[in-house]
């Protein structure tokens, strides 16, 4: 990567991540050496560990900030758990999360470091690529309150401060969703998702709850489509800001159905109103129409000396998968969990194993490039890499 000296924002729609054998890999090795000290205690006991990418290295994320992510950063997240409390062996879910304004260097380093940690854990983790706004249900299930904020390591934290500047103006979209952790049988739990969006009229769409933080005054706006529990959780988020500021700010709550709603909307200009129905162009980036395509399975092999992606003929089932190779399962058409799965056969080559997620990313870019006009291909959806014999229930349902 010839641009290493000049940070460039990583465009998930147009940029693949170059890894092994690239200039990026060499630069990461120069900064951290062949052995990453951060992995010494990784995955030794059940729990959640998070690292942020800083200058080609990984830095532990403070425990009091777990659940908060910055759109200018990239992170590595390891979830260590036991299938049952009595089990002695540990299992792993390993994610790298890419903020929408992260740099190419940070995104590439996160991907590389995830491969490195996967190797350190002997290839046992189920591995996920996560992109801001398209997070997997598994990823969101770790956080009772997931918050994505503007800012990052290059620009400072920009976190909620005790004494905000007088010109503070931040808008948050608050949404309550239900996610069940992968492979778990218990009912889905409620998770609050708070995303900082541009404080402009274009960010206001039907659905959910909005919080406008003006420093000394916080405004909560409940849309008609928001649920009671959603409004309650949003109020808890507002109160958490007030608590940080030691109650040195006022709170006003507006309901879209009330005559006072215009006072909130006026904060964004004259004559601003919410659309009756949100069109795709008006939705937040994390609310998208799903492409309508059938499932596809592809064999990924380097037996010929070059990596080849070959379509497997239907009908599809787990019997299509061979231990000698890697298989890519395109389940992007799933209405509930659009995902690209990469299944690693136990006898697959080391090159196939280590570059599997990168090949899946390349597949998505090629799919978008060759798509017919008008067909939407989402290249930011989750990519999940799993090992033969350790298939998740979601994967088994897909095939």
Short mmCIF file of C-alpha atoms in Angstrom, two decimals:
data_model
loop_
_atom_site.label_atom_id
_atom_site.label_comp_id
_atom_site.label_asym_id
_atom_site.label_seq_id
_atom_site.Cartn_x
_atom_site.Cartn_y
_atom_site.Cartn_z
CA UNK A 1 0.00 0.00 0.00
CA UNK A 2 1.84 3.05 -1.27
CA UNK A 3 -0.26 5.51 0.72
CA UNK A 4 0.83 4.35 4.18
CA UNK A 5 2.43 7.71 5.01
CA UNK A 6 -0.78 9.61 4.35
CA UNK A 7 -3.88 8.35 6.17
CA UNK A 8 -6.81 7.82 3.82
CA UNK A 9 -10.40 7.15 4.88
CA UNK A 10 -11.34 3.55 4.15
CA UNK A 11 -14.28 3.38 1.72
CA UNK A 12 -15.98 0.05 2.41
CA UNK A 13 -17.89 0.30 -0.88
CA UNK A 14 -14.81 0.65 -3.08
CA UNK A 15 -11.75 -0.60 -1.21
CA UNK A 16 -10.66 -4.14 -0.51
CA UNK A 17 -8.15 -4.83 2.28
CA UNK A 18 -4.71 -5.99 1.14
CA UNK A 19 -3.15 -8.26 3.75
CA UNK A 20 -0.52 -10.96 3.60
CA UNK A 21 2.51 -10.06 1.50
CA UNK A 22 1.44 -6.42 1.23
CA UNK A 23 3.20 -3.23 2.27
CA UNK A 24 0.68 -3.02 5.11
CA UNK A 25 1.78 -6.37 6.54
CA UNK A 26 5.41 -5.28 6.44
CA UNK A 27 4.56 -2.02 8.21
CA UNK A 28 2.56 -3.80 10.92
CA UNK A 29 5.46 -6.18 11.52
CA UNK A 30 7.93 -3.30 11.73
CA UNK A 31 5.82 -1.64 14.43
CA UNK A 32 4.95 -4.68 16.53
CA UNK A 33 7.46 -7.38 15.63
CA UNK A 34 6.45 -10.95 14.91
CA UNK A 35 4.94 -11.49 18.38
CA UNK A 36 2.06 -9.33 19.62
CA UNK A 37 2.31 -8.77 23.39
CA UNK A 38 -1.38 -7.84 23.53
CA UNK A 39 -2.33 -11.46 22.84
CA UNK A 40 -0.52 -12.89 25.89
CA UNK A 41 -3.68 -12.75 28.04
CA UNK A 42 -6.19 -12.96 25.19
CA UNK A 43 -8.86 -15.60 25.56
CA UNK A 44 -7.59 -17.08 28.82
CA UNK A 45 -10.92 -16.76 30.60
CA UNK A 46 -14.55 -16.10 29.78
CA UNK A 47 -15.45 -12.52 29.03
CA UNK A 48 -15.11 -9.70 26.52
CA UNK A 49 -11.79 -8.12 25.48
CA UNK A 50 -11.52 -5.14 23.13
CA UNK A 51 -8.51 -3.49 21.52
CA UNK A 52 -8.38 -0.32 19.42
CA UNK A 53 -6.01 0.02 16.49
CA UNK A 54 -3.48 2.80 17.06
CA UNK A 55 -0.54 3.34 14.68
CA UNK A 56 -0.44 -0.24 13.39
CA UNK A 57 -0.66 -1.67 16.90
CA UNK A 58 -3.42 -2.83 19.25
CA UNK A 59 -4.17 -0.97 22.49
CA UNK A 60 -6.54 -2.35 25.18
CA UNK A 61 -9.86 -0.49 25.26
CA UNK A 62 -10.82 0.81 28.75
CA UNK A 63 -13.39 -1.37 30.48
CA UNK A 64 -15.50 1.67 31.40
CA UNK A 65 -15.88 2.46 27.67
CA UNK A 66 -16.94 -1.03 26.55
CA UNK A 67 -19.97 -0.63 24.31
CA UNK A 68 -18.79 2.72 22.89
CA UNK A 69 -17.11 2.78 19.48
CA UNK A 70 -15.86 5.72 17.39
CA UNK A 71 -16.54 6.01 13.68
CA UNK A 72 -12.97 7.10 12.98
CA UNK A 73 -11.48 3.93 14.49
CA UNK A 74 -11.09 0.19 13.97
CA UNK A 75 -11.27 -2.37 16.79
CA UNK A 76 -10.59 -6.04 17.52
CA UNK A 77 -13.16 -7.70 19.80
CA UNK A 78 -12.78 -11.15 21.39
CA UNK A 79 -15.66 -12.91 23.13
CA UNK A 80 -14.47 -15.91 25.16
CA UNK A 81 -17.10 -18.29 26.56
CA UNK A 82 -17.98 -21.84 27.57
CA UNK A 83 -20.79 -23.77 25.95
CA UNK A 84 -21.92 -24.82 29.41
CA UNK A 85 -20.60 -23.72 32.83
CA UNK A 86 -19.27 -27.26 33.41
CA UNK A 87 -17.12 -27.31 30.26
CA UNK A 88 -13.37 -27.00 30.66
CA UNK A 89 -12.68 -25.90 27.08
CA UNK A 90 -13.10 -22.30 25.96
CA UNK A 91 -14.79 -21.15 22.75
CA UNK A 92 -14.28 -17.88 20.90
CA UNK A 93 -16.01 -15.32 18.73
CA UNK A 94 -13.48 -12.95 17.17
CA UNK A 95 -14.54 -9.72 15.45
CA UNK A 96 -12.87 -6.79 13.76
CA UNK A 97 -15.09 -3.68 13.63
CA UNK A 98 -14.52 -0.94 11.06
CA UNK A 99 -15.87 2.56 11.67
CA UNK A 100 -17.27 4.34 8.61
CA UNK A 101 -14.51 6.98 8.83
CA UNK A 102 -11.61 4.71 9.79
CA UNK A 103 -8.45 4.93 7.69
CA UNK A 104 -7.28 2.29 5.23
CA UNK A 105 -4.25 1.68 7.44
CA UNK A 106 -6.40 1.11 10.54
CA UNK A 107 -8.87 -1.13 8.68
CA UNK A 108 -6.09 -3.20 7.19
CA UNK A 109 -4.25 -3.45 10.51
CA UNK A 110 -7.47 -4.59 12.25
CA UNK A 111 -7.97 -7.30 9.63
CA UNK A 112 -4.33 -8.41 9.87
CA UNK A 113 -4.29 -8.41 13.68
CA UNK A 114 -7.48 -10.47 13.71
CA UNK A 115 -5.78 -13.11 11.56
CA UNK A 116 -2.82 -12.96 13.95
CA UNK A 117 -5.02 -13.47 17.03
CA UNK A 118 -6.91 -16.24 15.25
CA UNK A 119 -3.56 -17.99 14.67
CA UNK A 120 -2.62 -17.42 18.33
CA UNK A 121 -5.85 -19.17 19.37
CA UNK A 122 -5.04 -22.07 17.00
CA UNK A 123 -7.80 -21.22 14.52
CA UNK A 124 -10.56 -22.01 17.01
CA UNK A 125 -12.52 -18.72 16.86
CA UNK A 126 -15.54 -18.08 14.70
CA UNK A 127 -14.33 -14.91 13.00
CA UNK A 128 -16.48 -11.92 11.94
CA UNK A 129 -15.87 -8.82 9.86
CA UNK A 130 -18.12 -6.04 11.19
CA UNK A 131 -18.81 -2.72 9.47
CA UNK A 132 -20.44 0.22 11.28
CA UNK A 133 -24.16 0.25 10.61
CA UNK A 134 -24.26 -3.40 9.51
CA UNK A 135 -23.18 -5.15 12.71
CA UNK A 136 -24.09 -8.81 13.16
CA UNK A 137 -26.64 -9.83 15.78
CA UNK A 138 -23.87 -11.72 17.53
CA UNK A 139 -21.74 -8.60 17.88
CA UNK A 140 -24.56 -6.41 19.18
CA UNK A 141 -25.64 -9.10 21.66
CA UNK A 142 -22.55 -8.38 23.81
CA UNK A 143 -23.66 -4.86 24.68
CA UNK A 144 -26.81 -3.96 26.65
CA UNK A 145 -26.14 -0.48 25.20
CA UNK A 146 -24.19 -0.14 21.96
CA UNK A 147 -23.11 3.44 21.18
CA UNK A 148 -21.36 4.62 18.02
CA UNK A 149 -19.93 8.13 18.25
CA UNK A 150 -18.19 10.53 15.91
CA UNK A 151 -14.45 11.01 16.45
CA UNK A 152 -11.57 8.65 17.04
CA UNK A 153 -7.90 8.25 17.78
CA UNK A 154 -6.86 10.76 15.09
CA UNK A 155 -9.27 13.49 16.22
CA UNK A 156 -9.64 12.85 19.96
CA UNK A 157 -12.36 10.93 21.79
CA UNK A 158 -15.15 13.53 21.58
CA UNK A 159 -16.93 11.65 24.34
CA UNK A 160 -19.67 13.08 26.52
CA UNK A 161 -17.88 15.45 28.87
CA UNK A 162 -18.65 16.95 32.23
CA UNK A 163 -18.20 20.50 30.96
CA UNK A 164 -19.17 20.55 27.26
CA UNK A 165 -18.28 23.61 25.17
CA UNK A 166 -21.04 26.15 24.65
CA UNK A 167 -21.42 25.25 20.97
CA UNK A 168 -22.06 21.52 21.58
CA UNK A 169 -24.63 20.13 19.16
CA UNK A 170 -24.84 16.37 18.82
CA UNK A 171 -27.75 14.32 17.50
CA UNK A 172 -28.28 10.66 18.46
CA UNK A 173 -30.68 8.16 16.90
CA UNK A 174 -31.86 5.70 19.57
CA UNK A 175 -33.29 2.33 18.61
CA UNK A 176 -34.27 -0.74 20.64
CA UNK A 177 -33.79 -4.08 18.96
CA UNK A 178 -33.80 -7.73 19.97
CA UNK A 179 -30.78 -9.96 19.46
CA UNK A 180 -29.99 -13.48 20.56
CA UNK A 181 -26.36 -14.52 20.77
CA UNK A 182 -25.36 -17.05 18.13
CA UNK A 183 -25.99 -20.64 19.10
CA UNK A 184 -27.84 -19.76 22.29
CA UNK A 185 -31.33 -21.10 22.93
CA UNK A 186 -32.58 -18.40 25.28
CA UNK A 187 -35.05 -15.80 23.95
CA UNK A 188 -33.72 -12.69 22.25
CA UNK A 189 -32.84 -9.87 24.64
CA UNK A 190 -33.42 -6.16 24.17
CA UNK A 191 -30.39 -4.10 23.23
CA UNK A 192 -30.24 -0.35 22.99
CA UNK A 193 -28.42 1.00 19.96
CA UNK A 194 -27.38 4.65 20.05
CA UNK A 195 -25.79 6.09 16.92
CA UNK A 196 -24.50 9.63 16.61
CA UNK A 197 -25.69 11.09 13.29
CA UNK A 198 -25.19 14.43 11.59
CA UNK A 199 -27.15 17.12 13.48
CA UNK A 200 -29.11 18.13 10.37
CA UNK A 201 -32.69 17.80 9.15
CA UNK A 202 -31.60 15.08 6.71
CA UNK A 203 -30.88 12.75 9.64
CA UNK A 204 -34.49 12.86 10.89
CA UNK A 205 -36.58 9.97 9.61
CA UNK A 206 -39.65 8.19 10.88
CA UNK A 207 -39.03 5.63 13.62
CA UNK A 208 -37.05 5.43 16.82
CA UNK A 209 -36.20 8.23 19.21
CA UNK A 210 -33.85 11.19 18.74
CA UNK A 211 -31.75 12.94 21.36
CA UNK A 212 -30.32 16.40 20.63
CA UNK A 213 -27.48 17.28 23.00
CA UNK A 214 -26.88 21.04 23.16
CA UNK A 215 -24.63 20.87 26.20
CA UNK A 216 -26.67 22.73 28.78
CA UNK A 217 -29.98 21.52 27.29
CA UNK A 218 -30.92 18.02 26.11
CA UNK A 219 -33.99 17.43 23.93
CA UNK A 220 -35.58 14.01 23.49
CA UNK A 221 -37.95 13.51 20.54
CA UNK A 222 -40.22 10.44 20.42
CA UNK A 223 -41.50 9.65 16.93
CA UNK A 224 -44.96 8.16 16.46
CA UNK A 225 -43.46 4.81 15.48
CA UNK A 226 -41.31 4.48 18.61
CA UNK A 227 -42.33 2.01 21.31
CA UNK A 228 -42.81 2.73 24.99
CA UNK A 229 -39.79 0.67 26.05
CA UNK A 230 -37.70 2.44 23.40
CA UNK A 231 -38.68 5.83 24.82
CA UNK A 232 -37.89 4.65 28.33
CA UNK A 233 -34.44 3.38 27.35
CA UNK A 234 -33.75 6.62 25.49
CA UNK A 235 -34.66 8.53 28.65
CA UNK A 236 -32.12 6.38 30.54
CA UNK A 237 -29.48 7.36 27.97
CA UNK A 238 -30.36 11.03 28.42
CA UNK A 239 -30.12 10.64 32.19
CA UNK A 240 -26.66 9.07 31.83
CA UNK A 241 -25.50 12.25 30.06
CA UNK A 242 -27.05 14.40 32.80
CA UNK A 243 -25.31 12.32 35.46
CA UNK A 244 -21.92 12.86 33.83
CA UNK A 245 -22.59 16.59 33.88
CA UNK A 246 -23.68 16.44 37.52
CA UNK A 247 -27.20 17.58 36.60
CA UNK A 248 -25.92 20.87 35.15
CA UNK A 249 -28.26 20.68 32.16
CA UNK A 250 -32.00 20.73 31.45
CA UNK A 251 -34.12 18.05 29.77
CA UNK A 252 -37.15 18.57 27.53
CA UNK A 253 -39.14 15.67 26.04
CA UNK A 254 -41.25 16.06 22.89
CA UNK A 255 -43.71 13.63 21.32
CA UNK A 256 -44.37 13.76 17.59
CA UNK A 257 -48.12 13.60 18.20
CA UNK A 258 -48.10 16.68 20.46
CA UNK A 259 -48.40 20.26 19.30
CA UNK A 260 -45.04 21.01 20.91
CA UNK A 261 -43.22 18.74 18.43
CA UNK A 262 -42.64 21.72 16.15
CA UNK A 263 -40.32 23.24 18.76
CA UNK A 264 -37.94 20.30 18.40
CA UNK A 265 -38.12 20.22 14.61
CA UNK A 266 -37.50 23.99 14.50
CA UNK A 267 -34.02 23.26 15.88
CA UNK A 268 -33.19 21.97 12.39
CA UNK A 269 -34.65 24.83 10.35
CA UNK A 270 -37.88 26.47 9.27
CA UNK A 271 -40.64 24.16 8.08
CA UNK A 272 -38.83 20.91 8.91
CA UNK A 273 -41.09 17.89 9.30
CA UNK A 274 -40.66 14.14 9.45
CA UNK A 275 -41.57 12.24 6.26
CA UNK A 276 -44.69 10.08 6.50
CA UNK A 277 -42.68 7.14 5.20
CA UNK A 278 -38.91 6.90 5.02
CA UNK A 279 -37.55 6.23 1.52
CA UNK A 280 -34.27 4.29 1.12
CA UNK A 281 -32.38 7.51 0.40
CA UNK A 282 -33.64 9.07 3.65
CA UNK A 283 -32.91 6.16 5.96
CA UNK A 284 -29.92 6.01 8.24
CA UNK A 285 -27.06 3.96 6.70
CA UNK A 286 -27.79 1.05 9.03
CA UNK A 287 -31.36 0.62 7.66
CA UNK A 288 -31.25 -0.75 4.12
CA UNK A 289 -33.39 -2.74 1.73
CA UNK A 290 -32.17 -6.31 1.35
CA UNK A 291 -31.17 -7.57 -2.05
CA UNK A 292 -33.37 -10.34 -3.38
CA UNK A 293 -31.14 -13.20 -4.52
CA UNK A 294 -31.09 -16.93 -3.89
CA UNK A 295 -28.37 -18.56 -1.82
CA UNK A 296 -25.14 -19.54 -3.55
CA UNK A 297 -22.22 -21.79 -2.59
CA UNK A 298 -18.72 -21.44 -4.06
CA UNK A 299 -15.61 -23.62 -3.67
CA UNK A 300 -12.42 -21.66 -2.95
CA UNK A 301 -9.26 -23.60 -3.78
CA UNK A 302 -5.58 -22.88 -4.46
CA UNK A 303 -4.73 -26.43 -5.59
CA UNK A 304 -3.80 -25.12 -9.06
CA UNK A 305 -1.35 -22.59 -7.62
CA UNK A 306 -3.81 -19.72 -7.97
CA UNK A 307 -6.91 -19.08 -5.89
CA UNK A 308 -10.04 -20.04 -7.84
CA UNK A 309 -13.67 -19.45 -6.87
CA UNK A 310 -15.91 -22.06 -8.47
CA UNK A 311 -19.71 -22.12 -8.17
CA UNK A 312 -21.19 -25.31 -6.72
CA UNK A 313 -24.26 -26.55 -8.55
CA UNK A 314 -27.53 -26.86 -6.56
CA UNK A 315 -29.28 -28.42 -4.76
CA UNK A 316 -27.42 -27.08 -1.75
CA UNK A 317 -26.81 -28.79 1.58
CA UNK A 318 -23.96 -29.33 4.02
CA UNK A 319 -23.07 -32.39 1.94
CA UNK A 320 -21.76 -29.99 -0.75
CA UNK A 321 -18.86 -29.06 1.52
CA UNK A 322 -15.55 -30.94 1.31
CA UNK A 323 -12.89 -31.01 4.04
CA UNK A 324 -10.16 -30.36 1.46
CA UNK A 325 -11.22 -26.82 0.61
CA UNK A 326 -12.78 -23.58 1.74
CA UNK A 327 -16.38 -22.79 0.77
CA UNK A 328 -18.09 -19.45 0.55
CA UNK A 329 -21.81 -19.48 1.33
CA UNK A 330 -23.64 -16.39 0.08
CA UNK A 331 -26.67 -15.86 2.33
CA UNK A 332 -26.94 -12.14 1.56
CA UNK A 333 -30.58 -12.56 0.58
CA UNK A 334 -31.61 -13.52 4.12
CA UNK A 335 -34.24 -11.05 5.30
CA UNK A 336 -33.24 -11.40 8.97
CA UNK A 337 -29.47 -12.00 8.91
CA UNK A 338 -27.83 -11.26 5.53
CA UNK A 339 -24.35 -12.75 5.83
CA UNK A 340 -21.45 -14.16 3.82
CA UNK A 341 -20.17 -17.33 5.49
CA UNK A 342 -16.70 -18.76 4.89
CA UNK A 343 -16.52 -22.45 5.85
CA UNK A 344 -12.99 -23.79 6.43
CA UNK A 345 -12.48 -27.49 5.74
CA UNK A 346 -10.18 -29.27 8.20
CA UNK A 347 -7.74 -30.18 5.40
CA UNK A 348 -7.77 -26.74 3.73
CA UNK A 349 -4.37 -25.18 3.01
CA UNK A 350 -2.85 -22.54 5.29
CA UNK A 351 -3.13 -19.92 2.53
CA UNK A 352 -6.84 -20.69 2.05
CA UNK A 353 -7.44 -20.45 5.79
CA UNK A 354 -5.61 -17.20 6.46
CA UNK A 355 -6.94 -15.27 3.47
CA UNK A 356 -10.51 -16.60 3.56
CA UNK A 357 -12.10 -13.37 4.85
CA UNK A 358 -10.13 -11.30 2.35
CA UNK A 359 -11.35 -13.53 -0.50
CA UNK A 360 -14.92 -13.13 0.76
CA UNK A 361 -14.52 -9.34 0.67
CA UNK A 362 -13.18 -9.56 -2.87
CA UNK A 363 -16.19 -11.72 -3.83
CA UNK A 364 -18.57 -9.02 -2.61
CA UNK A 365 -16.78 -6.29 -4.57
CA UNK A 366 -16.86 -8.38 -7.73
CA UNK A 367 -20.53 -9.19 -7.14
CA UNK A 368 -21.31 -5.49 -6.88
CA UNK A 369 -19.23 -4.64 -9.96
CA UNK A 370 -21.02 -7.23 -12.09
CA UNK A 371 -24.51 -6.60 -10.70
CA UNK A 372 -27.30 -5.72 -13.10
CA UNK A 373 -28.46 -2.07 -13.04
CA UNK A 374 -30.86 -1.43 -10.17
CA UNK A 375 -29.77 -4.48 -8.16
CA UNK A 376 -28.44 -3.49 -4.75
CA UNK A 377 -25.40 -5.38 -3.48
CA UNK A 378 -24.41 -4.60 0.10
CA UNK A 379 -20.67 -5.11 0.50
CA UNK A 380 -20.72 -4.07 4.17
CA UNK A 381 -22.79 -7.01 5.49
CA UNK A 382 -21.14 -9.33 8.05
CA UNK A 383 -18.59 -11.89 6.87
CA UNK A 384 -18.32 -14.91 9.19
CA UNK A 385 -15.47 -17.43 9.04
CA UNK A 386 -16.02 -20.77 10.77
CA UNK A 387 -14.22 -24.10 11.02
CA UNK A 388 -15.52 -27.51 10.00
CA UNK A 389 -17.01 -29.17 13.06
CA UNK A 390 -17.74 -25.83 14.73
CA UNK A 391 -20.66 -24.66 12.60
CA UNK A 392 -23.12 -22.21 14.13
CA UNK A 393 -26.88 -22.71 14.08
CA UNK A 394 -27.25 -19.71 11.73
CA UNK A 395 -24.87 -21.28 9.22
CA UNK A 396 -26.63 -24.65 9.36
CA UNK A 397 -29.95 -22.92 8.73
CA UNK A 398 -28.47 -21.10 5.74
CA UNK A 399 -27.30 -24.26 3.98
#
